CSV table of C-alpha atoms in Angstrom, one decimal:
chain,number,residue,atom,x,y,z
A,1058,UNK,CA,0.0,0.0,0.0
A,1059,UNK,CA,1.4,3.4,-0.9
A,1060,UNK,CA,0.5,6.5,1.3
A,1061,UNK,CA,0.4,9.8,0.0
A,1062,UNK,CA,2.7,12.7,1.8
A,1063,UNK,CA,0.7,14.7,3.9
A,1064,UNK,CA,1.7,18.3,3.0
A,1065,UNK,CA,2.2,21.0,6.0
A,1066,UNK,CA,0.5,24.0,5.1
A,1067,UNK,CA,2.0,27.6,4.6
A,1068,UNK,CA,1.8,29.9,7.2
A,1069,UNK,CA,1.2,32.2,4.4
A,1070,UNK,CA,-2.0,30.4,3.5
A,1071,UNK,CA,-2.8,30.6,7.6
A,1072,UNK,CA,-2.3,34.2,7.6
A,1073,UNK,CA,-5.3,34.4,4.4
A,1074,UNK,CA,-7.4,31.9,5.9
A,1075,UNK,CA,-7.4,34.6,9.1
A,1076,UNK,CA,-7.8,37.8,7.3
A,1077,UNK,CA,-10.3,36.3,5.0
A,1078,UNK,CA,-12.3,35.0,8.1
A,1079,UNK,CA,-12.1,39.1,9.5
A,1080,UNK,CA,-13.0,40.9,6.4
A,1081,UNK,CA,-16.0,38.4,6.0
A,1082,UNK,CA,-17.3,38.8,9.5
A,1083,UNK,CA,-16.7,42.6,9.1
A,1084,UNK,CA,-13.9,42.2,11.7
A,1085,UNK,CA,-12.0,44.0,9.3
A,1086,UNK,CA,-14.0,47.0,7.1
A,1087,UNK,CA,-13.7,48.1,3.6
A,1088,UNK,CA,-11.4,51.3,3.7
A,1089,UNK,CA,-9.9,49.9,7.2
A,1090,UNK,CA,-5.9,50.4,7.1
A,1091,UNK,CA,-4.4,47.1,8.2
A,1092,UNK,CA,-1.6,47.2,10.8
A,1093,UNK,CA,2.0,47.2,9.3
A,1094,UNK,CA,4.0,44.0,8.2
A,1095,UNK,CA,5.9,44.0,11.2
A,1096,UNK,CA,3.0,44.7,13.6
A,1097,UNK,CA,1.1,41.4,12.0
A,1098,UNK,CA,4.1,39.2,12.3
A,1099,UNK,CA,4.5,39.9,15.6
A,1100,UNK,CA,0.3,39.3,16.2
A,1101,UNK,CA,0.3,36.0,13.9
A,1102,UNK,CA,3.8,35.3,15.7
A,1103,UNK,CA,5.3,34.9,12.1
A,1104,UNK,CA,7.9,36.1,9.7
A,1105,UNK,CA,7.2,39.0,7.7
A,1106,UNK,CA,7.8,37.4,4.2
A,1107,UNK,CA,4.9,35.1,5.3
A,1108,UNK,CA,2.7,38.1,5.9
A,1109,UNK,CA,4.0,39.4,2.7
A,1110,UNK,CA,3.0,36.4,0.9
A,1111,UNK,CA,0.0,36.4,2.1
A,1112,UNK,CA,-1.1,39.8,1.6
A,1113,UNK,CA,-0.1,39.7,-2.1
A,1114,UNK,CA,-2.5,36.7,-2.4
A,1115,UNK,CA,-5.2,38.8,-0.5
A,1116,UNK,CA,-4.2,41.8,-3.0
A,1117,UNK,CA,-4.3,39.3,-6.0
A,1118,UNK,CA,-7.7,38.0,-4.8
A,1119,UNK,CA,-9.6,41.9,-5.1
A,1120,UNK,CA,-9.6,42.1,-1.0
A,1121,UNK,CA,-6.8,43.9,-0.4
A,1122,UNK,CA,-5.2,47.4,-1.9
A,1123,UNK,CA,-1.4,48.1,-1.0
A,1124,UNK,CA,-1.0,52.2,-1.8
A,1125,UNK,CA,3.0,53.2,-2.0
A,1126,UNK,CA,3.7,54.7,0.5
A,1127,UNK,CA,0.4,54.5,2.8
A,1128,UNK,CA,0.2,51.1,3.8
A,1129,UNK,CA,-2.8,47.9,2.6
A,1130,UNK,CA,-6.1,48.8,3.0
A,1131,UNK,CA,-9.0,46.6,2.9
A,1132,UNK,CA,-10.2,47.3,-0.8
A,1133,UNK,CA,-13.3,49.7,-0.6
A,1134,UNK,CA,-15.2,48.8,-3.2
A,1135,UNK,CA,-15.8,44.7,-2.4
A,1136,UNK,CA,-19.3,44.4,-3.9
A,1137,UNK,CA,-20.1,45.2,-7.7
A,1138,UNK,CA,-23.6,43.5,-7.4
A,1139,UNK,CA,-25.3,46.8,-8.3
A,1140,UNK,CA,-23.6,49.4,-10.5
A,1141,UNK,CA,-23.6,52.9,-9.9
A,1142,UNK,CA,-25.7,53.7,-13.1
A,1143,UNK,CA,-28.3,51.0,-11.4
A,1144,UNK,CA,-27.9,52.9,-8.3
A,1145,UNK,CA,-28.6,56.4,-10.1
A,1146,UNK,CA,-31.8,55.2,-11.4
A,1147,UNK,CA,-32.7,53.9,-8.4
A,1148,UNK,CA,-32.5,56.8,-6.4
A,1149,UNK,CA,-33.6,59.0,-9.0
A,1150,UNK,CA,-37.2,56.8,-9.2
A,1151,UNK,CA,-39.7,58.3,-6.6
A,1152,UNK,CA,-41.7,54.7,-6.6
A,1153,UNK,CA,-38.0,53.3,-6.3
A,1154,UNK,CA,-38.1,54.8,-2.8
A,1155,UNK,CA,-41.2,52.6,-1.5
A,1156,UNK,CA,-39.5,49.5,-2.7
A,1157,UNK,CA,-36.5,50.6,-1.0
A,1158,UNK,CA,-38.5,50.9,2.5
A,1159,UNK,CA,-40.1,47.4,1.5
A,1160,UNK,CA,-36.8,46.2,1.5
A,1161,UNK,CA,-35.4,47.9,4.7
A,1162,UNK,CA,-39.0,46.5,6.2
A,1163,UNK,CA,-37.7,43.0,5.3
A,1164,UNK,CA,-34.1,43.3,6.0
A,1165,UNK,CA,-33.7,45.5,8.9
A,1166,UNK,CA,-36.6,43.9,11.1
A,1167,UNK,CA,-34.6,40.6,11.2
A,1168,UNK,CA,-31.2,42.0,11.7
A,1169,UNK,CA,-32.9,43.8,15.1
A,1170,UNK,CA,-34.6,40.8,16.1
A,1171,UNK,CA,-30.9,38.5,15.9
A,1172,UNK,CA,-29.3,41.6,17.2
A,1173,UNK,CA,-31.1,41.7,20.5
A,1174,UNK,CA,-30.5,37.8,20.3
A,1175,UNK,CA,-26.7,37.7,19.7
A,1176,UNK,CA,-25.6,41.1,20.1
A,1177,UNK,CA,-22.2,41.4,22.6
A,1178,UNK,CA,-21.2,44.0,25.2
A,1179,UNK,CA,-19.2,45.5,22.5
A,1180,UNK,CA,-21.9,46.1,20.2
A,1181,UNK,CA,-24.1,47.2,21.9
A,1182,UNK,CA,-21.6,50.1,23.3
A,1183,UNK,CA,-21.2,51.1,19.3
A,1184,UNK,CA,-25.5,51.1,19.1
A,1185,UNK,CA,-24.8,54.0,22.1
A,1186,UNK,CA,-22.1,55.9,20.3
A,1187,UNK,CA,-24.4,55.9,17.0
A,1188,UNK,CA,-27.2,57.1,19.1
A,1189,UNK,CA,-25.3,60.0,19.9
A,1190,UNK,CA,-23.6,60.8,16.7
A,1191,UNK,CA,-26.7,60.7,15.2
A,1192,UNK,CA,-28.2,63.7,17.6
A,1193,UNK,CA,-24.4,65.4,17.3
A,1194,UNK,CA,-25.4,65.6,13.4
A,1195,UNK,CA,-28.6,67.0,14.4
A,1196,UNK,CA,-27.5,69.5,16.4
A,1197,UNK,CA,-25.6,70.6,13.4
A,1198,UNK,CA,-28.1,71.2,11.1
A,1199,UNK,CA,-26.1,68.7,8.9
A,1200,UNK,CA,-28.6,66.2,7.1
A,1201,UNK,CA,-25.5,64.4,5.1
A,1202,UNK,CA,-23.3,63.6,8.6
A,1203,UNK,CA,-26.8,63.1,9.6
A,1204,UNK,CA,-27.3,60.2,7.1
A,1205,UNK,CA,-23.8,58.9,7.3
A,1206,UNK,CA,-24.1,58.4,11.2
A,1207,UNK,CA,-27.7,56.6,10.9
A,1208,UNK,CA,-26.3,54.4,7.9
A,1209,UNK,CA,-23.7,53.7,10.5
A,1210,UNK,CA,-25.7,52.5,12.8
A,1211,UNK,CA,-27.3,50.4,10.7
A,1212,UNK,CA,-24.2,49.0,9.9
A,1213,UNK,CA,-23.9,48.3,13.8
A,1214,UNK,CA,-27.0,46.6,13.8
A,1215,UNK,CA,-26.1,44.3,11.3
A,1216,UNK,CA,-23.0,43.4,12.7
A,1217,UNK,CA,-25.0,42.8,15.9
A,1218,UNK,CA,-26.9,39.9,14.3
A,1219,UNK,CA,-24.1,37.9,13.7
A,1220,UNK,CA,-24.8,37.0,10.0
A,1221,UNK,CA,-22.2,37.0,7.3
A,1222,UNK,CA,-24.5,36.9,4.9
A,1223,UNK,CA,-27.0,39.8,5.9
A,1224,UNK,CA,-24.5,41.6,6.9
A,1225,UNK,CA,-22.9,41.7,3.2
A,1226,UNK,CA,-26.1,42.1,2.0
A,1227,UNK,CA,-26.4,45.3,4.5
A,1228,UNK,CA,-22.9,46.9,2.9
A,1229,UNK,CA,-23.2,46.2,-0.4
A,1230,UNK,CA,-26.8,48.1,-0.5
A,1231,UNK,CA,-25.2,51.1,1.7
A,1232,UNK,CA,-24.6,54.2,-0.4
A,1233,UNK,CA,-28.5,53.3,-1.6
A,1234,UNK,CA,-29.4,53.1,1.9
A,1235,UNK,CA,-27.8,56.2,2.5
A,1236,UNK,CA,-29.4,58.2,-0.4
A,1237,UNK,CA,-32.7,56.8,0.3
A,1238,UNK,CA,-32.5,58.2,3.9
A,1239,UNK,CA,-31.0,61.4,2.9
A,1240,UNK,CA,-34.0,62.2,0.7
A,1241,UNK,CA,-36.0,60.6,3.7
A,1242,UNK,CA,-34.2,63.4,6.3
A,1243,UNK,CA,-35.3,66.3,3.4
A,1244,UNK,CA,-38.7,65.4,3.9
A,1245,UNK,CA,-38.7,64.5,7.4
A,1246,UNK,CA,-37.1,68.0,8.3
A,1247,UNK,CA,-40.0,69.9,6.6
A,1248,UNK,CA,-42.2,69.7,9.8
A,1249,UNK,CA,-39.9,68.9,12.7
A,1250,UNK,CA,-43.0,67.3,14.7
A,1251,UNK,CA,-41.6,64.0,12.5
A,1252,UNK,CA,-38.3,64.5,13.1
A,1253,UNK,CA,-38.9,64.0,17.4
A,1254,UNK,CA,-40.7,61.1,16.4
A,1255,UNK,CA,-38.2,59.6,13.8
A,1256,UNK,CA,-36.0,60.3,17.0
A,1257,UNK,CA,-38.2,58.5,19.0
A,1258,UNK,CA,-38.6,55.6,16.9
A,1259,UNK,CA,-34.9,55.1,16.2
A,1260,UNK,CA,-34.8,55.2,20.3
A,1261,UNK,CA,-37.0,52.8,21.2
A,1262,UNK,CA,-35.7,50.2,18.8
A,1263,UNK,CA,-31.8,50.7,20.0
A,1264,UNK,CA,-33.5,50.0,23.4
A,1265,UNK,CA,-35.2,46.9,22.4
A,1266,UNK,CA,-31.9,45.8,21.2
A,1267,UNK,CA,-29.7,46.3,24.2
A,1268,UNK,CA,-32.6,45.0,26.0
A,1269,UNK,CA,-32.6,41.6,24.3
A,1270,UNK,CA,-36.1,42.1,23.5
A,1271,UNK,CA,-36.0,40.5,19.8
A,1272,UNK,CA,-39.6,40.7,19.5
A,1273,UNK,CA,-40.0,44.1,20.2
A,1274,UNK,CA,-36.6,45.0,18.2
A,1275,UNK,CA,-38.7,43.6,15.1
A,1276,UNK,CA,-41.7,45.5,16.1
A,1277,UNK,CA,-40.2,49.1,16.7
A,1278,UNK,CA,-37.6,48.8,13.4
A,1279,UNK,CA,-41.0,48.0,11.5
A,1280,UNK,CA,-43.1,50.8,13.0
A,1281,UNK,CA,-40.1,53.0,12.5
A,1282,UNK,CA,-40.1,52.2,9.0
A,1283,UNK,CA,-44.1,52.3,8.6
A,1284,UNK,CA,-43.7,56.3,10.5
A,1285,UNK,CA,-41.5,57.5,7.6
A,1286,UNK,CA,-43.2,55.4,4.8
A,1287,UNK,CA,-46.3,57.3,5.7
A,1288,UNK,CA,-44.6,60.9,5.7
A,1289,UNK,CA,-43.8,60.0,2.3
A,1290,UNK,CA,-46.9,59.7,1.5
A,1291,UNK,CA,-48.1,62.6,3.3
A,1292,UNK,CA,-45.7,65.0,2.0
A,1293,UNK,CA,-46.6,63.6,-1.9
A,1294,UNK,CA,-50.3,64.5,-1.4
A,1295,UNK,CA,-49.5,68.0,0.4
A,1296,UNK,CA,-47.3,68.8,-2.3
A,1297,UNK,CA,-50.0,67.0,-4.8
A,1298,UNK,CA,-52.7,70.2,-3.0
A,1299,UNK,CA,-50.0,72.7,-3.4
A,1300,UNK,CA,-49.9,72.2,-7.0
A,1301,UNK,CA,-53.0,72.4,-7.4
A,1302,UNK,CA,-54.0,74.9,-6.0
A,1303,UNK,CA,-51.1,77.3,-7.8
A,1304,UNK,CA,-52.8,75.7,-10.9
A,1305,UNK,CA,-56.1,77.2,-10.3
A,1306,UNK,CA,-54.6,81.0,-9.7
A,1307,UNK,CA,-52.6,80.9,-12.7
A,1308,UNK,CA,-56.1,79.7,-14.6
A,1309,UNK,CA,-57.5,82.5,-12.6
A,1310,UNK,CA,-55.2,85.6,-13.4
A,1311,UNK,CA,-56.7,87.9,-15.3
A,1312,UNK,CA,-53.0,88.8,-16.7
């Protein structure tokens, strides 16, 4: 009987298996620097050729962008499931905006719900800091850092629920995400009676979360959702009246 060598594996293909494992579990973020050649020998207790090796592979592979002089960088652009003309027409359509909500309604309810189920210490400390960079933004009039702070938390959310696969799902749709809410925050901001209870909303699911309250996570992401789908619609019908009725006193001027 003959028996075939077992082959040791390279550390080099250790070292991917690792970083792999971090960028997919959002450990590691697209745009996030990585720590120097030296720094992740000495954390993988390896030599740096074998963290060189491996990052080319990493850099080969579309994950990883080494910039002369500036150090490797998780590549920033890891999804090309939608293209940005898609996303321009997208966020361009008005109706493109309900389906948009339809999908948060789906998506975002069951990251809260495993969130509250399997969220850490740690992540529930980042809800808290996106809770308050989200009323820093407000206090500065700013609805873009506004937008980018509740994207983030998002983000957070979905990082909370423990699922690779959602979470993905979560980052590859984010700049959509973020122009949807941005027109959302236009419309919002028009009668700042929604805005407290956008604020309120937003509140009372980040509460659910931290409280492990799944059910409830589900049930105040969905109402939040329902709240602004609604002002949509409200603001479409008052702006439907306002049209009108400018129609009628141009029909009516005797000029």
């Amino acid at each position: 009987m003959t028996y075939r060598k077992i082959r040791q594996p390279k550390l080099s293909d250790a070292i991917v298996d690792a970083l792999e494992t971090m960028i997919l579990e959002g450990t590691l973020r697209p745009s996030e620097k990585l720590p120097s050649e030296r720094d992740l020998a000495k954390q993988f207790e390896v030599s740096r050729p074998s963290v060189r090796e491996a990052i080319q592979v990493l850099e080969a592979k579309g994950l990883l962008n080494r910039r002369q002089g500036g150090g490797t960088y998780v590549q920033e652009q890891l999804w090309q499931s939608l293209s940005d003309p898609v996303l321009e027409l997208i966020a361009q359509d008005p109706e493109s905006q309900y389906d948009l909500l339809e999908f948060r309604h789906a998506t975002e309810g069951m990251l809260a719900f495993y969130a509250a189920i399997r969220g850490t210490a740690t992540d529930f400390e980042r809800l808290r800091t996106c809770q308050q960079d989200i009323a820093a933004a407000q206090l500065e009039h700013c609805i873009e850092q506004e937008a980018d702070a509740i994207v983030e938390l998002y983000k957070v959310i979905a990082e909370a629920s423990h699922n690779v696969a959602m979470l993905h799902l979560v980052l590859s749709m984010s700049e959509l995400i973020r122009q949807n809410i941005v027109q959302n925050l236009t419309l919002l901001y028009r009668h700042e009676r929604n805005v407290e209870m956008s604020n309120k909303h937003r509140g009372a699911l980040i509460e659910a979360i931290i409280s492990r309250d799944s059910e409830q996570a589900r049930n105040a992401s969905n109402a939040h959702l329902a709240f602004i789908e609604d002002v949509l619609l409200s603001v479409r019908q008052e702006d439907s009246r306002v049209q009108r009725a400018l129609r009628r006193i141009q029909n009516n001027d005797p000029a």
